Amino acid sequence: MCGDFNAHHTSWNCKRINATGKAIYKYAHCKNLEILPPPTPTRYGPNSATTIDLTKNFAYRYKIESIPDLASDHNPVILNFDFNIVPLIVKRQKVSTNWDNFKNYLNENVKIIFPKILNSNDFENEVNKIMSDITKAYNNNNSRPLKHHEELYLPPHLRELKTARNRSKKVWQRFRDPTSTNLFNRAQARFRNAMSKFNQSLYISQNEQLNIYDGTLCRRTKRLKSKRSKIPQLKNPSTNPPSYTDLEKAEIIADHLESQFTPNDFGDPNTERRVEKSIREFKNEIRTSKFKKQFGFTPQLSTTHQLLRVIEHINEEKNSNLATAAIFLDISKAFDKVWIEGLIHKLIAYKFTQYIIEIIQSYFTNKHFTVLVKNSDSTPGKLQAGVRQGGILVRKSFVLFMNDIPQIRNIMISLYADDMAILSQGKTPDKAIVPLQNYLKNLEAWLVRWKIKLNVDKTEAILFNKKNDDWQK
């Protein structure tokens, strides 16, 4: 087989490997074929010269030349073969024959008659007739051709070890004596060790040919890192025996699909208990979490505690002759504008269990509302964002949504639900204001990322300085 396959491989002096080159190299290696590239490149592209491979499956002497001619990036190739050598005879395809039917066919369809042979022509006719009967019997009693399994090409020394192993195995199967057993075990061990070394060297050579340009390295890495899970046996959920026939498997799958496409029974006590248990676990996980900055919706803490904490911090800094710069912020429509997708993302980042995340997602998404004025209903509207105030999961979810607010050293953050106070200190007012301004830049990026908007009208900036009893706004 000869031709231009656009196949690149390092085995025929190419700088890279593509899918076609890899497939041809693997096929030639399995079939023990020889790759015949020309000595010079056959294509001169804008990047580098490449060699297009040529393959052959016959044992003729050859000469391949790449001719630098024509106005093209692919050079013409001249192939010279010496056909004086007799090629190898291809073996006939093996088939399995039913010899009993073959014998019965001959007995039923061939009549044995002693003919009179007077000359050579009569003899030839009788021979042809017998051959024709045998051929018909053979063709009528053959099954499908035996399947040919492509085996990996083995070097000569491995083929010799395999032949010796098979020969000693036949002797052992015939005599079953200790001597033949010992010889067979030794031959088997030698062949296995040699095959192990050969497979290891083949694996190493394949890994050495991997590169990042054609994607072979990425595919090999992905295949090694992927976890393969076994598919469990299909069983009947009611009687729990394994299913073997196709009809049993089809019935089990059909019953499962029928149970899936049924309305949910929300009045089931088991469902209510599961949801209640999940909500209780969600609250327990939040209770065990530490929210040092947040005093809102936190047990045993209130607005007064957060306010006292801020005042004590300011007084301590004033007693230390330090100035304190503070800014007080309020989130605009904090509960009504919560980004639900962002909340789910944070729950996943906090490593909550999957079923709790699914319950919260179902609780906040695909919700609609209707306005009722006396006996008139409005068109249903869809809630695209926000958490409903007063809900059983709203407060805890909002605390989690605000918990990853940026933190910087020497910056005090005090939160109470949707209100926050940010304080920084310094020896002079300028040194207290600069860190606060830097933090506000990080806070602005965080607010934009999580789609949070501040109420500018309620924003206040105050400077507390001991040298000036009048607080500056």
Coordinates of C-alpha atoms in Angstrom, one line a residue:
M1 CA 0.0 0.0 0.0
C2 CA 1.5 3.3 -1.1
G3 CA 0.2 6.8 -0.8
D4 CA 0.2 10.2 0.9
F5 CA -1.6 9.8 4.2
N6 CA -0.7 13.1 5.8
A7 CA 0.5 11.0 8.7
H8 CA 3.1 12.5 11.1
H9 CA 5.2 10.3 13.5
T10 CA 8.7 10.5 15.0
S11 CA 9.4 7.0 13.7
W12 CA 9.7 8.3 10.2
N13 CA 11.6 11.5 11.1
C14 CA 8.7 13.9 11.7
K15 CA 8.9 16.4 14.5
R16 CA 5.4 15.7 15.9
I17 CA 2.8 12.9 16.0
N18 CA -0.8 13.3 14.7
A19 CA -3.8 10.9 15.0
T20 CA -3.3 9.4 11.5
G21 CA 0.4 8.7 12.1
K22 CA -0.3 7.1 15.5
A23 CA -3.0 4.8 13.9
I24 CA -0.7 3.8 11.0
Y25 CA 2.2 3.1 13.4
K26 CA 0.1 1.0 15.7
Y27 CA -1.4 -1.0 12.8
A28 CA 2.0 -1.6 11.3
H29 CA 3.4 -2.7 14.6
C30 CA 0.6 -5.2 15.2
K31 CA 0.8 -6.6 11.6
N32 CA 4.6 -6.7 11.5
L33 CA 4.6 -4.3 8.5
E34 CA 7.5 -2.1 7.5
I35 CA 7.2 1.7 7.2
L36 CA 9.2 3.0 4.2
P37 CA 9.7 6.8 4.3
P38 CA 11.7 8.6 1.7
P39 CA 15.1 9.9 2.8
T40 CA 14.1 13.6 2.2
P41 CA 10.9 15.5 3.2
T42 CA 8.0 15.4 0.7
R43 CA 6.3 18.6 2.0
Y44 CA 7.8 22.0 2.8
G45 CA 5.2 23.9 4.9
P46 CA 5.5 27.4 6.4
N47 CA 6.7 25.9 9.8
S48 CA 9.0 23.0 9.0
A49 CA 9.6 20.2 6.4
T50 CA 7.7 17.0 7.0
T51 CA 8.0 13.5 5.7
I52 CA 4.8 11.8 4.5
D53 CA 4.9 8.1 5.2
L54 CA 4.7 5.3 2.7
T55 CA 3.8 1.8 3.8
K56 CA 4.2 -1.6 2.1
N57 CA 3.1 -5.2 2.8
F58 CA 5.2 -7.0 0.2
A59 CA 8.9 -8.0 0.1
Y60 CA 10.2 -6.3 -3.0
R61 CA 13.3 -4.3 -3.3
Y62 CA 12.4 -0.6 -3.5
K63 CA 13.8 2.9 -4.0
I64 CA 11.8 6.0 -3.1
E65 CA 12.8 9.5 -4.2
S66 CA 11.3 12.9 -3.4
I67 CA 11.6 15.1 -6.5
P68 CA 11.8 18.9 -5.8
D69 CA 9.5 19.9 -8.7
L70 CA 6.3 21.7 -9.4
A71 CA 5.0 24.8 -7.7
S72 CA 3.5 23.1 -4.7
D73 CA 4.4 22.5 -1.0
H74 CA 4.1 18.7 -1.7
N75 CA 6.9 17.2 -3.7
P76 CA 6.2 14.4 -6.3
V77 CA 7.4 11.0 -5.2
I78 CA 8.9 8.3 -7.5
L79 CA 8.6 4.7 -6.3
N80 CA 10.8 2.0 -7.9
F81 CA 10.1 -1.7 -7.0
D82 CA 11.9 -4.8 -8.2
F83 CA 9.2 -7.3 -9.0
N84 CA 11.6 -10.1 -10.0
I85 CA 11.4 -11.5 -6.5
V86 CA 8.5 -13.9 -6.0
P87 CA 6.2 -12.5 -3.4
L88 CA 5.0 -14.5 -0.4
I89 CA 1.9 -16.7 -0.9
V90 CA -0.9 -15.5 1.3
K91 CA -2.4 -18.3 3.4
R92 CA -6.1 -19.2 2.8
Q93 CA -8.6 -18.2 5.3
K94 CA -9.2 -20.8 7.9
V95 CA -12.8 -22.1 8.3
S96 CA -14.4 -24.6 10.6
T97 CA -15.9 -27.7 8.9
N98 CA -18.5 -30.1 10.1
W99 CA -16.9 -33.4 9.0
D100 CA -19.9 -35.5 9.9
N101 CA -22.2 -33.6 7.6
F102 CA -19.4 -33.6 5.0
K103 CA -19.3 -37.4 5.1
N104 CA -23.1 -37.7 5.0
Y105 CA -23.3 -35.4 2.0
L106 CA -20.9 -37.5 0.0
N107 CA -22.7 -40.7 0.8
E108 CA -26.1 -39.3 -0.2
N109 CA -25.1 -37.4 -3.3
V110 CA -22.2 -39.2 -4.8
K111 CA -22.8 -42.6 -6.5
I112 CA -19.8 -44.9 -6.7
I113 CA -19.7 -46.4 -10.2
F114 CA -16.7 -48.0 -11.8
P115 CA -16.4 -46.3 -15.1
K116 CA -14.7 -47.6 -18.2
I117 CA -11.5 -45.6 -18.8
L118 CA -10.3 -46.1 -22.3
N119 CA -8.0 -43.1 -22.7
S120 CA -6.5 -40.2 -20.9
N121 CA -9.5 -37.9 -21.5
D122 CA -11.8 -40.3 -19.7
F123 CA -9.4 -40.3 -16.8
E124 CA -9.3 -36.5 -16.6
N125 CA -13.1 -36.3 -16.7
E126 CA -13.5 -38.8 -13.8
V127 CA -10.9 -36.9 -11.7
N128 CA -12.6 -33.6 -12.3
K129 CA -16.0 -35.1 -11.4
I130 CA -14.6 -36.5 -8.1
M131 CA -13.0 -33.1 -7.3
S132 CA -16.2 -31.3 -8.1
D133 CA -18.2 -33.6 -5.7
I134 CA -15.7 -33.0 -2.9
T135 CA -15.7 -29.3 -3.4
K136 CA -19.5 -29.1 -3.3
A137 CA -19.5 -31.1 -0.1
Y138 CA -16.9 -28.9 1.4
N139 CA -18.6 -25.7 0.5
N140 CA -22.0 -26.9 1.7
N141 CA -20.7 -27.9 5.2
N142 CA -18.5 -25.0 6.1
S143 CA -19.4 -22.6 8.8
R144 CA -18.2 -19.0 9.0
P145 CA -14.5 -18.3 8.8
L146 CA -12.7 -18.5 12.0
K147 CA -12.2 -15.1 13.6
H148 CA -8.7 -13.8 13.2
H149 CA -7.4 -12.2 16.4
E150 CA -4.8 -9.6 15.8
E151 CA -1.9 -10.3 18.1
L152 CA 0.8 -8.0 19.0
Y153 CA 4.0 -8.5 17.0
L154 CA 6.6 -10.4 19.1
P155 CA 10.3 -10.2 18.6
P156 CA 12.1 -13.4 17.5
H157 CA 13.4 -14.3 20.9
L158 CA 9.9 -14.1 22.4
R159 CA 8.5 -16.2 19.7
E160 CA 11.2 -18.8 20.4
L161 CA 10.3 -18.8 24.2
K162 CA 6.6 -19.1 23.3
T163 CA 7.2 -22.0 21.0
A164 CA 9.4 -23.8 23.7
R165 CA 6.6 -23.1 26.3
N166 CA 3.9 -24.6 24.0
R167 CA 6.1 -27.6 23.2
S168 CA 6.8 -28.3 26.9
K169 CA 3.1 -27.8 27.7
K170 CA 2.1 -30.5 25.2
V171 CA 4.6 -32.9 26.7
W172 CA 3.3 -32.2 30.2
Q173 CA -0.3 -32.7 29.1
R174 CA 0.6 -36.1 27.6
F175 CA 2.7 -37.6 30.4
R176 CA 1.9 -35.6 33.6
D177 CA 5.1 -36.7 35.3
P178 CA 7.2 -34.5 37.6
T179 CA 10.0 -34.0 35.0
S180 CA 7.6 -32.6 32.4
T181 CA 5.9 -30.5 35.0
N182 CA 9.1 -29.0 36.1
L183 CA 10.2 -28.3 32.5
F184 CA 6.8 -26.7 31.7
N185 CA 6.9 -24.5 34.8
R186 CA 10.4 -23.2 33.9
A187 CA 9.5 -22.5 30.3
Q188 CA 6.3 -20.7 31.4
A189 CA 8.3 -18.6 33.9
R190 CA 10.9 -17.6 31.3
F191 CA 8.2 -16.6 28.8
R192 CA 6.2 -14.6 31.4
N193 CA 9.3 -12.7 32.6
A194 CA 10.4 -11.9 29.0
M195 CA 6.8 -10.8 28.1
S196 CA 6.7 -8.6 31.2
K197 CA 9.9 -6.9 30.2
F198 CA 8.8 -6.5 26.6
N199 CA 5.4 -4.9 27.7
Q200 CA 7.2 -2.6 30.1
S201 CA 9.6 -1.4 27.4
L202 CA 6.7 -1.0 24.9
Y203 CA 4.8 1.1 27.5
I204 CA 7.9 3.2 28.2
S205 CA 8.4 3.9 24.5
Q206 CA 4.8 4.9 24.1
N207 CA 5.0 7.3 27.0
E208 CA 8.2 8.8 25.6
Q209 CA 6.3 9.6 22.4
L210 CA 3.5 11.5 24.2
N211 CA 3.5 15.3 23.8
I212 CA 1.2 18.2 24.5
Y213 CA 0.9 19.4 20.9
D214 CA -1.3 16.6 19.5
G215 CA -3.2 16.0 22.8
T216 CA -1.8 12.5 23.5
L217 CA -0.4 13.5 26.8
C218 CA -3.7 15.0 28.0
R219 CA -5.7 12.0 26.9
R220 CA -3.3 9.6 28.7
T221 CA -3.4 11.6 31.8
K222 CA -7.2 11.8 31.8
R223 CA -7.5 8.1 31.3
L224 CA -5.1 7.4 34.2
K225 CA -6.9 9.8 36.5
S226 CA -10.4 8.8 35.7
K227 CA -12.1 6.4 38.1
R228 CA -13.9 3.5 36.5
S229 CA -17.0 2.4 38.4
K230 CA -18.5 -1.0 37.9
I231 CA -22.1 -1.1 36.8
P232 CA -24.1 -3.0 39.5
Q233 CA -26.3 -6.0 38.5
L234 CA -29.9 -5.1 37.7
K235 CA -32.2 -6.4 40.5
N236 CA -35.9 -6.4 41.1
P237 CA -36.5 -3.9 43.9
S238 CA -39.5 -5.8 45.3
T239 CA -38.3 -9.4 45.3
N240 CA -34.6 -8.5 45.0
P241 CA -33.5 -11.4 42.7
P242 CA -31.0 -10.6 39.9
S243 CA -32.5 -10.3 36.4
Y244 CA -31.0 -12.3 33.6
T245 CA -33.3 -12.2 30.5
D246 CA -33.9 -9.1 28.4
L247 CA -37.6 -9.2 29.2
E248 CA -36.9 -9.1 33.0
K249 CA -34.5 -6.2 32.6
A250 CA -37.0 -4.3 30.4
E251 CA -39.8 -4.8 33.0
I252 CA -37.7 -3.6 35.9
I253 CA -36.6 -0.5 34.0
A254 CA -40.2 0.2 32.9
D255 CA -41.4 -0.1 36.5
H256 CA -38.7 2.3 37.6
L257 CA -39.6 4.9 35.0
E258 CA -43.3 4.6 35.9
S259 CA -42.5 5.3 39.5
Q260 CA -40.5 8.3 38.5
F261 CA -43.2 10.0 36.4
T262 CA -45.8 10.2 39.3
P263 CA -46.8 13.2 41.4
N264 CA -44.9 13.7 44.6
D265 CA -46.8 12.8 47.8
F266 CA -46.2 15.8 50.0
G267 CA -48.5 14.5 52.6
D268 CA -46.3 11.5 53.2
P269 CA -45.1 11.5 56.9
N270 CA -41.7 10.1 55.8
T271 CA -41.2 13.0 53.4
E272 CA -42.0 15.5 56.1
R273 CA -39.6 13.8 58.6
R274 CA -36.8 13.8 56.0
V275 CA -37.2 17.5 55.2
E276 CA -37.5 18.4 58.9
K277 CA -34.4 16.4 59.7
S278 CA -32.5 18.0 56.8
I279 CA -33.4 21.5 58.0
R280 CA -32.4 20.6 61.6
E281 CA -29.0 19.4 60.3
F282 CA -28.6 22.6 58.3
K283 CA -29.2 24.7 61.4
N284 CA -26.8 22.6 63.4
E285 CA -24.1 23.0 60.8
I286 CA -24.5 26.8 60.8
R287 CA -24.6 26.9 64.6
T288 CA -21.3 25.1 64.8
S289 CA -19.8 27.5 62.2
K290 CA -18.0 30.6 63.5
F291 CA -19.2 34.0 62.3
K292 CA -17.0 36.3 64.3
K293 CA -18.0 39.4 62.4
Q294 CA -21.8 38.8 62.2
F295 CA -24.0 39.5 65.2
G296 CA -27.3 39.5 63.3
F297 CA -29.5 36.4 63.5
T298 CA -27.0 34.9 65.9
P299 CA -28.1 33.3 69.2
Q300 CA -27.3 35.3 72.4
L301 CA -26.2 38.3 70.3
S302 CA -28.0 41.5 69.4
T303 CA -27.5 45.0 68.0
T304 CA -26.5 46.3 71.4
H305 CA -23.6 43.9 71.7
Q306 CA -22.2 44.9 68.3
L307 CA -22.6 48.6 69.1
L308 CA -20.8 48.1 72.5
R309 CA -18.0 46.3 70.6
V310 CA -17.5 49.2 68.2
I311 CA -17.6 51.8 71.0
E312 CA -15.0 49.9 73.1
H313 CA -12.7 49.6 70.1
I314 CA -12.9 53.3 69.4
N315 CA -12.2 54.2 73.1
E316 CA -9.3 51.8 73.3
E317 CA -7.7 53.5 70.2
K318 CA -8.3 56.9 71.7
N319 CA -6.6 55.9 74.9
S320 CA -3.7 54.7 72.9
N321 CA -3.4 58.1 71.2
L322 CA -4.5 56.6 67.9
A323 CA -7.0 58.0 65.4
T324 CA -9.9 55.8 64.2
A325 CA -11.5 56.1 60.7
A326 CA -14.9 54.5 60.4
I327 CA -17.4 54.1 57.7
F328 CA -21.0 52.8 58.2
L329 CA -22.7 51.1 55.3
D330 CA -26.2 49.8 54.6
I331 CA -27.1 47.2 51.9
S332 CA -29.9 48.3 49.6
K333 CA -32.8 45.8 49.7
A334 CA -30.5 43.2 51.1
F335 CA -33.0 40.3 51.4
D336 CA -34.9 41.1 48.2
K337 CA -31.8 41.2 45.9
V338 CA -29.9 38.2 47.1
W339 CA -28.3 36.3 44.2
I340 CA -29.6 32.8 44.5
E341 CA -27.0 31.2 42.2
G342 CA -24.3 32.9 44.2
L343 CA -25.8 31.6 47.4
I344 CA -25.8 28.0 46.1
H345 CA -22.2 28.5 45.0
K346 CA -21.2 29.5 48.5
L347 CA -23.0 26.6 50.0
I348 CA -21.0 24.2 47.8
A349 CA -17.8 26.1 48.8
Y350 CA -18.7 25.7 52.5
K351 CA -19.0 21.9 51.8
F352 CA -22.6 21.4 52.9
T353 CA -24.1 18.0 52.1
Q354 CA -25.7 17.6 48.7
Y355 CA -29.3 17.0 49.9
I356 CA -29.2 20.2 52.0
I357 CA -28.1 22.2 49.0
E358 CA -30.8 20.7 46.9
I359 CA -33.5 21.5 49.5
I360 CA -32.3 25.2 49.8
Q361 CA -32.1 25.5 46.0
S362 CA -35.7 24.2 45.7
Y363 CA -36.8 26.5 48.5
F364 CA -35.5 29.7 46.8
T365 CA -35.9 29.0 43.1
N366 CA -38.9 28.8 40.7
K367 CA -41.2 30.8 43.0
H368 CA -44.2 32.9 41.9
F369 CA -46.4 35.4 43.6
T370 CA -49.9 36.8 43.0
V371 CA -51.5 40.0 44.3
L372 CA -55.0 39.7 45.7
V373 CA -57.2 42.8 45.9
K374 CA -60.6 41.8 47.4
N375 CA -61.7 39.1 44.9
S376 CA -59.4 40.0 42.0
D377 CA -56.1 38.2 41.3
S378 CA -53.2 39.6 39.4
T379 CA -51.2 37.7 36.8
P380 CA -48.6 35.5 38.5
G381 CA -45.2 37.0 38.7
K382 CA -41.9 35.2 39.0
L383 CA -39.4 35.8 41.8
Q384 CA -36.0 36.0 40.0
A385 CA -33.9 36.9 43.1
G386 CA -34.1 37.5 46.8
V387 CA -35.1 35.5 49.9
R388 CA -38.4 35.9 51.5
Q389 CA -38.1 37.5 54.9
G390 CA -39.6 35.5 57.7
G391 CA -38.9 32.1 56.1
I392 CA -37.4 29.3 58.2
L393 CA -34.2 29.3 56.2
V394 CA -33.9 32.9 55.1
R395 CA -31.9 34.3 58.1
K396 CA -29.3 31.6 58.2
S397 CA -28.9 31.6 54.4
F398 CA -28.3 35.4 54.4
V399 CA -25.7 35.0 57.1
L400 CA -23.9 32.5 55.0
F401 CA -24.2 34.8 51.9
M402 CA -22.4 37.6 53.8
N403 CA -19.9 35.5 55.7
D404 CA -17.0 35.7 53.1
I405 CA -16.7 39.5 53.2
P406 CA -13.1 40.4 52.6
Q407 CA -10.8 40.7 55.6
I408 CA -7.6 42.7 55.9
R409 CA -5.2 43.0 58.8
N410 CA -5.8 46.0 61.1
I411 CA -9.3 46.5 59.7
M412 CA -12.2 45.8 62.1
I413 CA -15.4 44.6 60.5
S414 CA -18.7 44.6 62.4
L415 CA -21.8 43.2 60.8
Y416 CA -25.4 43.1 61.9
A417 CA -27.5 41.5 59.3
D418 CA -27.4 43.9 56.3
D419 CA -25.6 46.8 58.2
M420 CA -21.9 47.0 58.6
A421 CA -19.3 49.2 60.2
I422 CA -15.7 49.2 59.1
L423 CA -12.9 50.7 61.2
S424 CA -9.2 51.3 60.9
Q425 CA -6.7 53.1 63.1
G426 CA -3.4 54.9 62.8
K427 CA -1.2 57.4 64.6
T428 CA -2.5 60.2 62.5
P429 CA -5.8 60.7 60.7
D430 CA -4.1 60.2 57.3
K431 CA -2.6 56.9 58.4
A432 CA -6.0 55.8 59.6
I433 CA -7.8 56.8 56.4
V434 CA -5.4 55.2 53.8
P435 CA -5.9 51.6 55.0
L436 CA -9.7 52.2 55.0
Q437 CA -9.6 53.5 51.5
N438 CA -7.6 50.5 50.3
Y439 CA -10.1 48.1 51.9
L440 CA -13.0 49.9 50.3
K441 CA -11.5 49.1 46.9
N442 CA -11.5 45.4 47.7
L443 CA -14.9 45.6 49.2
E444 CA -16.2 47.2 46.0
A445 CA -14.9 44.4 43.9
W446 CA -16.5 41.9 46.3
L447 CA -19.9 43.7 46.2
V448 CA -19.8 43.8 42.3
R449 CA -18.9 40.1 42.1
W450 CA -21.8 38.9 44.3
K451 CA -24.3 41.5 42.9
I452 CA -24.7 43.5 46.2
K453 CA -25.7 47.1 46.0
L454 CA -25.2 49.7 48.8
N455 CA -27.6 52.4 50.0
V456 CA -25.6 55.5 49.4
D457 CA -28.0 57.8 51.3
K458 CA -27.4 55.8 54.5
T459 CA -23.6 55.7 54.2
E460 CA -21.6 57.7 56.8
A461 CA -17.8 58.2 57.2
I462 CA -16.6 59.5 60.6
L463 CA -13.1 60.2 61.9
F464 CA -12.5 59.7 65.7
N465 CA -9.5 61.7 66.9
K466 CA -8.5 62.3 70.6
K467 CA -6.8 65.6 69.8
N468 CA -10.1 66.9 68.4
D469 CA -13.1 66.2 70.7
D470 CA -15.4 67.2 67.9
W471 CA -15.8 64.1 65.7
Q472 CA -15.3 64.9 62.1
K473 CA -17.7 63.5 59.4

